[in-house]
mmCIF file of C-alpha atoms in Angstrom:
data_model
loop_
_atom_site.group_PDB
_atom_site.id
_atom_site.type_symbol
_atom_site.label_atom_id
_atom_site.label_comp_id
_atom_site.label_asym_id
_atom_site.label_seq_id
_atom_site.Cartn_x
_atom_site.Cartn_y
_atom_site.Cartn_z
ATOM 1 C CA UNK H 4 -23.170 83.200 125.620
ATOM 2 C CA UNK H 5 -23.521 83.033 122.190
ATOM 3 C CA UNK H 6 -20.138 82.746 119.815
ATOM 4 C CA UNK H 7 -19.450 84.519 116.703
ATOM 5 C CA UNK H 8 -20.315 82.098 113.617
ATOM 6 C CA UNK H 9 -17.262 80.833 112.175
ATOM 7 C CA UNK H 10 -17.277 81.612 108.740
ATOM 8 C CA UNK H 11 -14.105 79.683 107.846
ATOM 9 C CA UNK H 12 -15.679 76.453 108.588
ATOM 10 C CA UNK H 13 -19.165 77.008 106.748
ATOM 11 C CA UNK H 14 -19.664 74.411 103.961
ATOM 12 C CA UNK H 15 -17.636 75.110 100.348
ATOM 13 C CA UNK H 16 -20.376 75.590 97.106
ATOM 14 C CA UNK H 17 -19.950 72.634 94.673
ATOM 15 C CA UNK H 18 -16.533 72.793 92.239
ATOM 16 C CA UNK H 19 -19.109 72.515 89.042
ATOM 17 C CA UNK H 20 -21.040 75.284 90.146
ATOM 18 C CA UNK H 21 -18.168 77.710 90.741
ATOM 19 C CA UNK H 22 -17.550 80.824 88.547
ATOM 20 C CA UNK H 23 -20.841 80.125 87.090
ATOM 21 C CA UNK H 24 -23.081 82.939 86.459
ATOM 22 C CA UNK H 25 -26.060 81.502 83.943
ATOM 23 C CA UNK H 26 -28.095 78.972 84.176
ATOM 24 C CA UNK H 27 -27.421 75.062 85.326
ATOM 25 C CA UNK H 28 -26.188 73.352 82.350
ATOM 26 C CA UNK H 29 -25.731 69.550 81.399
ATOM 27 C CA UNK H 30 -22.684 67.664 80.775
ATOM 28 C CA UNK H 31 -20.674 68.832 77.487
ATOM 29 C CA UNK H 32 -21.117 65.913 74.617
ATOM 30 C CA UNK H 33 -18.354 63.904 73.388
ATOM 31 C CA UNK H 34 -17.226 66.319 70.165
ATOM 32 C CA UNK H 35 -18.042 64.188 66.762
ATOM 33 C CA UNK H 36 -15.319 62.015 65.634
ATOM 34 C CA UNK H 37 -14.143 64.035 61.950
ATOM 35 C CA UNK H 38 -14.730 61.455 58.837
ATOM 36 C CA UNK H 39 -11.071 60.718 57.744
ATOM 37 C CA UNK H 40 -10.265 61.849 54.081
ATOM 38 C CA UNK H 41 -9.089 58.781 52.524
ATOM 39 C CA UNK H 42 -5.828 58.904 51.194
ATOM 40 C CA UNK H 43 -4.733 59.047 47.328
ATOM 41 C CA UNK H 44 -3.378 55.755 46.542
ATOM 42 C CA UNK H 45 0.854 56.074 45.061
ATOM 43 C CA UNK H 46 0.939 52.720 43.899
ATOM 44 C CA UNK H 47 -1.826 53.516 41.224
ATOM 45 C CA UNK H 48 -0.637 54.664 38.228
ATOM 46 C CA UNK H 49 -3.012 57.273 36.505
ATOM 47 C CA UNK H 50 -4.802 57.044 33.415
ATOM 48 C CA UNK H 51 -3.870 59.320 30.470
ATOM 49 C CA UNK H 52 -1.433 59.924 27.766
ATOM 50 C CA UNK H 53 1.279 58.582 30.055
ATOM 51 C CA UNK H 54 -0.168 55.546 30.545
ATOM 52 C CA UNK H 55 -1.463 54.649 27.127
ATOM 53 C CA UNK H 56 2.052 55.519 25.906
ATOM 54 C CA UNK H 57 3.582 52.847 28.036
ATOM 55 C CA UNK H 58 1.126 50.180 26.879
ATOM 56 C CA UNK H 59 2.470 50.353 23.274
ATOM 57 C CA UNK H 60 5.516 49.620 23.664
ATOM 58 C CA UNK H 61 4.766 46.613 26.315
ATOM 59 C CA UNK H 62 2.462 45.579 23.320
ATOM 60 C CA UNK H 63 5.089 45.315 20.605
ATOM 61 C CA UNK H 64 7.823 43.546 22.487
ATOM 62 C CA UNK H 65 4.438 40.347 23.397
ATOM 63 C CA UNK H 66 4.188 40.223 20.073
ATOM 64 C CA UNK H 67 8.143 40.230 18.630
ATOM 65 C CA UNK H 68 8.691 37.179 21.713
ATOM 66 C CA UNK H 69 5.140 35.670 20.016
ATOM 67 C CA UNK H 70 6.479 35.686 16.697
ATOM 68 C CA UNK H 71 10.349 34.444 17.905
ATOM 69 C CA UNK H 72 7.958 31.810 20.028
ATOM 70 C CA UNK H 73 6.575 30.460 16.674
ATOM 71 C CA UNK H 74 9.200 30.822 14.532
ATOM 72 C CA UNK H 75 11.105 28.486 16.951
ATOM 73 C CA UNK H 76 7.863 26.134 17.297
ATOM 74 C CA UNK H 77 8.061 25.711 13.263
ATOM 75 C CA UNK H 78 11.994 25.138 12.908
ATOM 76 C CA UNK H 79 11.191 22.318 16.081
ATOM 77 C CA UNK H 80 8.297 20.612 13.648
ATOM 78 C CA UNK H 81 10.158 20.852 10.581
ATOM 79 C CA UNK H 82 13.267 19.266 12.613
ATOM 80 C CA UNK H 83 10.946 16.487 14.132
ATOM 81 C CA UNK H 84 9.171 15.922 10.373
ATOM 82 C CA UNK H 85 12.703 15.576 8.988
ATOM 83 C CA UNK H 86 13.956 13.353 11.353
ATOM 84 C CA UNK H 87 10.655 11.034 11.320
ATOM 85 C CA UNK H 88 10.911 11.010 7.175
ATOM 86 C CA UNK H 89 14.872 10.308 7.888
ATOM 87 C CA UNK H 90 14.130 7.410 9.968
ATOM 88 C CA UNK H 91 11.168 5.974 8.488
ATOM 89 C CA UNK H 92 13.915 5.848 5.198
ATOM 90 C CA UNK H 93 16.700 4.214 7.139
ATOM 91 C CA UNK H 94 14.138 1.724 8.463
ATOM 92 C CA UNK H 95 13.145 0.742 5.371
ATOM 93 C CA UNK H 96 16.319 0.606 3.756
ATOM 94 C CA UNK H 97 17.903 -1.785 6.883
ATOM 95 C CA UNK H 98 14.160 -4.078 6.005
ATOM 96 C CA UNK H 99 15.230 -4.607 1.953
ATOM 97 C CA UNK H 100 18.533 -5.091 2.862
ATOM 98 C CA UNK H 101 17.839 -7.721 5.211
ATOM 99 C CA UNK H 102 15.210 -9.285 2.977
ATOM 100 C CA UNK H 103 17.886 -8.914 0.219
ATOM 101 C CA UNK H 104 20.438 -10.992 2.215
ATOM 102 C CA UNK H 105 17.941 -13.391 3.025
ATOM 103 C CA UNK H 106 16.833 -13.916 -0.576
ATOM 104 C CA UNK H 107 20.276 -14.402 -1.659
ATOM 105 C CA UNK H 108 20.587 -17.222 0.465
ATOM 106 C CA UNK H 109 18.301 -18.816 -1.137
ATOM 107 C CA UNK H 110 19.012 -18.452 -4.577
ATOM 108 C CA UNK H 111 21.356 -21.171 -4.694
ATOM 109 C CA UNK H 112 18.084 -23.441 -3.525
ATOM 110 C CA UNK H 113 15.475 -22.453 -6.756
ATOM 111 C CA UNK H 114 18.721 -23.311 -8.740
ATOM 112 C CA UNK H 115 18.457 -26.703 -7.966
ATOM 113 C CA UNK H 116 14.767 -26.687 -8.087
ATOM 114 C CA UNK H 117 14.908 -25.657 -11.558
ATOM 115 C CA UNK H 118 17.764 -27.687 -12.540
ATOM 116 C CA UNK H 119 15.277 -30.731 -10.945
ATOM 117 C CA UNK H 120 12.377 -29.289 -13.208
ATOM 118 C CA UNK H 121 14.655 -29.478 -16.472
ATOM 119 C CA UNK H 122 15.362 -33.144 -15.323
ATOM 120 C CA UNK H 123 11.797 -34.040 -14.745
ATOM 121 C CA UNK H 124 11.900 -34.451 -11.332
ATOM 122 C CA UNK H 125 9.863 -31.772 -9.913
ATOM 123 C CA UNK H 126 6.834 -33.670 -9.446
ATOM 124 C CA UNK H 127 4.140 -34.623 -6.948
ATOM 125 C CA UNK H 128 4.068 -33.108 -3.620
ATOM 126 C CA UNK H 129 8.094 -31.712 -4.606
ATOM 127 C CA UNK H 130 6.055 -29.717 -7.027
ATOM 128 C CA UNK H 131 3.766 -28.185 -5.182
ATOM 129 C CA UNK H 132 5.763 -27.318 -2.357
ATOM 130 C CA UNK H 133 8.570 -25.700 -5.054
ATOM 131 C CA UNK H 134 5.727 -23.612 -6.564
ATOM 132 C CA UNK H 135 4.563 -22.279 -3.328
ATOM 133 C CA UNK H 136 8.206 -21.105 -2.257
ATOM 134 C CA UNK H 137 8.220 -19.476 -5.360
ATOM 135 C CA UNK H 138 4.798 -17.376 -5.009
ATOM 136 C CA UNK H 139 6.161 -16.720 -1.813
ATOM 137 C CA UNK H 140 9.678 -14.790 -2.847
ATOM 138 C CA UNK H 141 7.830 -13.417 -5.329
ATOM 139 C CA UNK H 142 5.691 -11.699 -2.648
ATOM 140 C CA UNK H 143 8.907 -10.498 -0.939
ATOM 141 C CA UNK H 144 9.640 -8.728 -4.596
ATOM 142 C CA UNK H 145 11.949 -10.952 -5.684
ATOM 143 C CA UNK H 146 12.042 -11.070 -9.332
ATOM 144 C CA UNK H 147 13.933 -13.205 -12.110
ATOM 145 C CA UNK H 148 14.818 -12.357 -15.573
ATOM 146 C CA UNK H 149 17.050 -13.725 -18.108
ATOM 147 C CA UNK H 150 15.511 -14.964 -21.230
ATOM 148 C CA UNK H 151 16.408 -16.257 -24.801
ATOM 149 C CA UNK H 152 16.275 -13.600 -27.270
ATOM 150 C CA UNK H 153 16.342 -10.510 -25.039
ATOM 151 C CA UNK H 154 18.791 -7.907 -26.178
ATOM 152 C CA UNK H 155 22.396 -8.101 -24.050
ATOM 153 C CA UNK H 156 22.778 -5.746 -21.101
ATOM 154 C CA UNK H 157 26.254 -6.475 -19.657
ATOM 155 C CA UNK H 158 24.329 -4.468 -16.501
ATOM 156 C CA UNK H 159 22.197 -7.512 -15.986
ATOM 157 C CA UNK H 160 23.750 -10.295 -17.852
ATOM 158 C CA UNK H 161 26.914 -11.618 -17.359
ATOM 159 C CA UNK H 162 28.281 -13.145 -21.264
ATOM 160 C CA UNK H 163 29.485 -17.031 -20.689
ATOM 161 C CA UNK H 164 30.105 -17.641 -24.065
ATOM 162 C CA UNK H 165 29.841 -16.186 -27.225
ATOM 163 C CA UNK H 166 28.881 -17.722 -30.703
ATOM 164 C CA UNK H 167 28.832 -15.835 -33.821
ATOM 165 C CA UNK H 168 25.606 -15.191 -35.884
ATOM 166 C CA UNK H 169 25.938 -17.997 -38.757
ATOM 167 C CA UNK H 170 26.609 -20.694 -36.054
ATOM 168 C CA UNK H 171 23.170 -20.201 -34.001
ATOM 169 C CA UNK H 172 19.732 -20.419 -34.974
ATOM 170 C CA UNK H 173 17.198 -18.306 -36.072
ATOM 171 C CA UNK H 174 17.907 -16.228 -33.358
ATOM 172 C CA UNK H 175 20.579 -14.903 -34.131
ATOM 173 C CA UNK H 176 20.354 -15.135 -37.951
ATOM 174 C CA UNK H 177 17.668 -13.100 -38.226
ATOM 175 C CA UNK H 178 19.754 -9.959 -37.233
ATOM 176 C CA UNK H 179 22.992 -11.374 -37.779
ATOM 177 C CA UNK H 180 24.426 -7.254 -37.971
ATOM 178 C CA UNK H 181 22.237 -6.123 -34.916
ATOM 179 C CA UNK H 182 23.003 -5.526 -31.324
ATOM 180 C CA UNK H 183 24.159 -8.979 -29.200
ATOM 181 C CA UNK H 184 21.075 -11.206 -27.777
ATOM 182 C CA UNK H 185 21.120 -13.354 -25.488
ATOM 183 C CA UNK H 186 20.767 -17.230 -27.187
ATOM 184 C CA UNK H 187 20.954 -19.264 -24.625
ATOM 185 C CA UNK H 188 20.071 -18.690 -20.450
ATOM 186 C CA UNK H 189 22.757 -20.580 -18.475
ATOM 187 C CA UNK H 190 21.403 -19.438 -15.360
ATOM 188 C CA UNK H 191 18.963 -17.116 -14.269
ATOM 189 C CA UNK H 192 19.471 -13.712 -12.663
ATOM 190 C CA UNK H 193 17.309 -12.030 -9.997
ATOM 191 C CA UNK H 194 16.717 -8.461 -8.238
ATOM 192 C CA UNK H 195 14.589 -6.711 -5.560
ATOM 193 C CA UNK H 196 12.885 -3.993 -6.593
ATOM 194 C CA UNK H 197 16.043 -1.932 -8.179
ATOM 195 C CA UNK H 198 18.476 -4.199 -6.240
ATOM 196 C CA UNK H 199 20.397 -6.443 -8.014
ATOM 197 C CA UNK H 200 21.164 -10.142 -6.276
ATOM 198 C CA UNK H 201 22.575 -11.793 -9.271
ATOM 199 C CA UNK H 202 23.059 -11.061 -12.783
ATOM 200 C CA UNK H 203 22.231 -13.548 -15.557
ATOM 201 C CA UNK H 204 24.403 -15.702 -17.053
ATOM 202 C CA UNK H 205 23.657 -16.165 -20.960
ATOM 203 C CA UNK H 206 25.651 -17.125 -24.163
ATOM 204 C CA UNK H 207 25.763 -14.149 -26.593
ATOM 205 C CA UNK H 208 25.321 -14.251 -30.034
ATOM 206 C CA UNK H 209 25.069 -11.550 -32.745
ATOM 207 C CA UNK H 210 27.431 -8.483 -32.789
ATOM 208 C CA UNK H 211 30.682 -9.140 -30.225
ATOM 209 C CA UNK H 212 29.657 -8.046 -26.787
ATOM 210 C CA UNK H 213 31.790 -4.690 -25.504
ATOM 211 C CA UNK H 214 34.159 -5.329 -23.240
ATOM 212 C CA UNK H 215 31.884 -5.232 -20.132
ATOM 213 C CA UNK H 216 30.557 -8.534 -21.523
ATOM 214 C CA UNK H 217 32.407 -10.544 -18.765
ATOM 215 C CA UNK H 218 34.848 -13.614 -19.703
ATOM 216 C CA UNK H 219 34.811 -15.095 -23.154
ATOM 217 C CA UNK H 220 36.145 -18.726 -23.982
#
């Protein structure tokens, strides 16, 4: 006997194909992925009057700290060129001074060397050795002056004695009203450059001396 077909058990249509009445169609394709729109940077600061406005001023204050840079650059170089003058001064003062002690050390030395060449005695090797020492002083600008006849300067001479006109020579006598001169070199005086070591000691003659003269007998 043949049994009724049981129509709850017959075979269920695909899902994919249910509820559809066209045509079989393909998978759906992925949709497209949108561009993204790129974002307007905040950080940039836009061109225009705003921003040409703000350059002028950042402008003026570079070049007011420019100028206050080399304005204080020039007062630094005129300090150092002052300083560098200043010393190269002092060290040249502290060199004559030294030279000028060392000189007057040895004045008391050429006295006797002339003294010994007013005797006669500066002869020979003696001779040659005292004329060297004396070229080299002289190098170290030392200079002597004091001679007969040369008008009185109680700056640089130093009166010893004094003798009136009609007592000297011609010296004297031929100016017996003129200013004092110098008749007679008791011992020579000598300088550095402006520096005076020793003034020279000289008899006067002529018109009295002032009273800067020094000591009279």
């Amino acid at each position: 006997m043949n049994r009724p077909t049981d129509v709850g058990r017959l075979p269920r249509p695909p899902l994919a194909l249910v509820g559809r009445t066209g045509p079989e169609r393909g998978p759906t394709p992925p949709a497209r992925a949108q561009p993204e729109r790129a974002r307007p940077d905040r950080r940039a600061v836009p061109a225009g009057p705003a921003r040409r406005g703000a350059e002028v001023p950042d402008a003026e204050r570079l070049a007011a700290e420019l100028r206050e840079r080399t304005a204080d650059l020039q007062r630094l170089k005129a300090e150092f060129d002052n300083y560098r003058r200043r010393v190269r001064r002092d060290r040249l003062a502290v060199g004559q001074v030294a030279v000028a002690n060392v000189l007057a050390r040895l004045l008391p030395v050429l006295d006797a060397i002339a003294e010994a060449a007013e005797q006669g005695q500066v002869t020979g090797g003696f001779g040659r050795v005292a004329d060297v020492l004396e070229t080299e002083l002289a190098s170290l600008g030392l200079t002597s002056f004091g001679t007969v006849g040369e008008p009185f300067d109680p700056t640089v001479h130093e009166a010893v004695a004094y003798t009136p006109a009609e007592r000297t020579g011609p010296v004297a006598r031929s100016a017996p009203d003129g200013p004092a001169v110098c008749a007679e070199v008791v011992r020579r005086g000598f300088r550095v450059g402006d520096r005076l070591l020793r003034p020279a000691e000289v008899s006067v003659t002529g018109a009295p001396p002032g009273p800067r003269a020094g000591p009279l007998p």
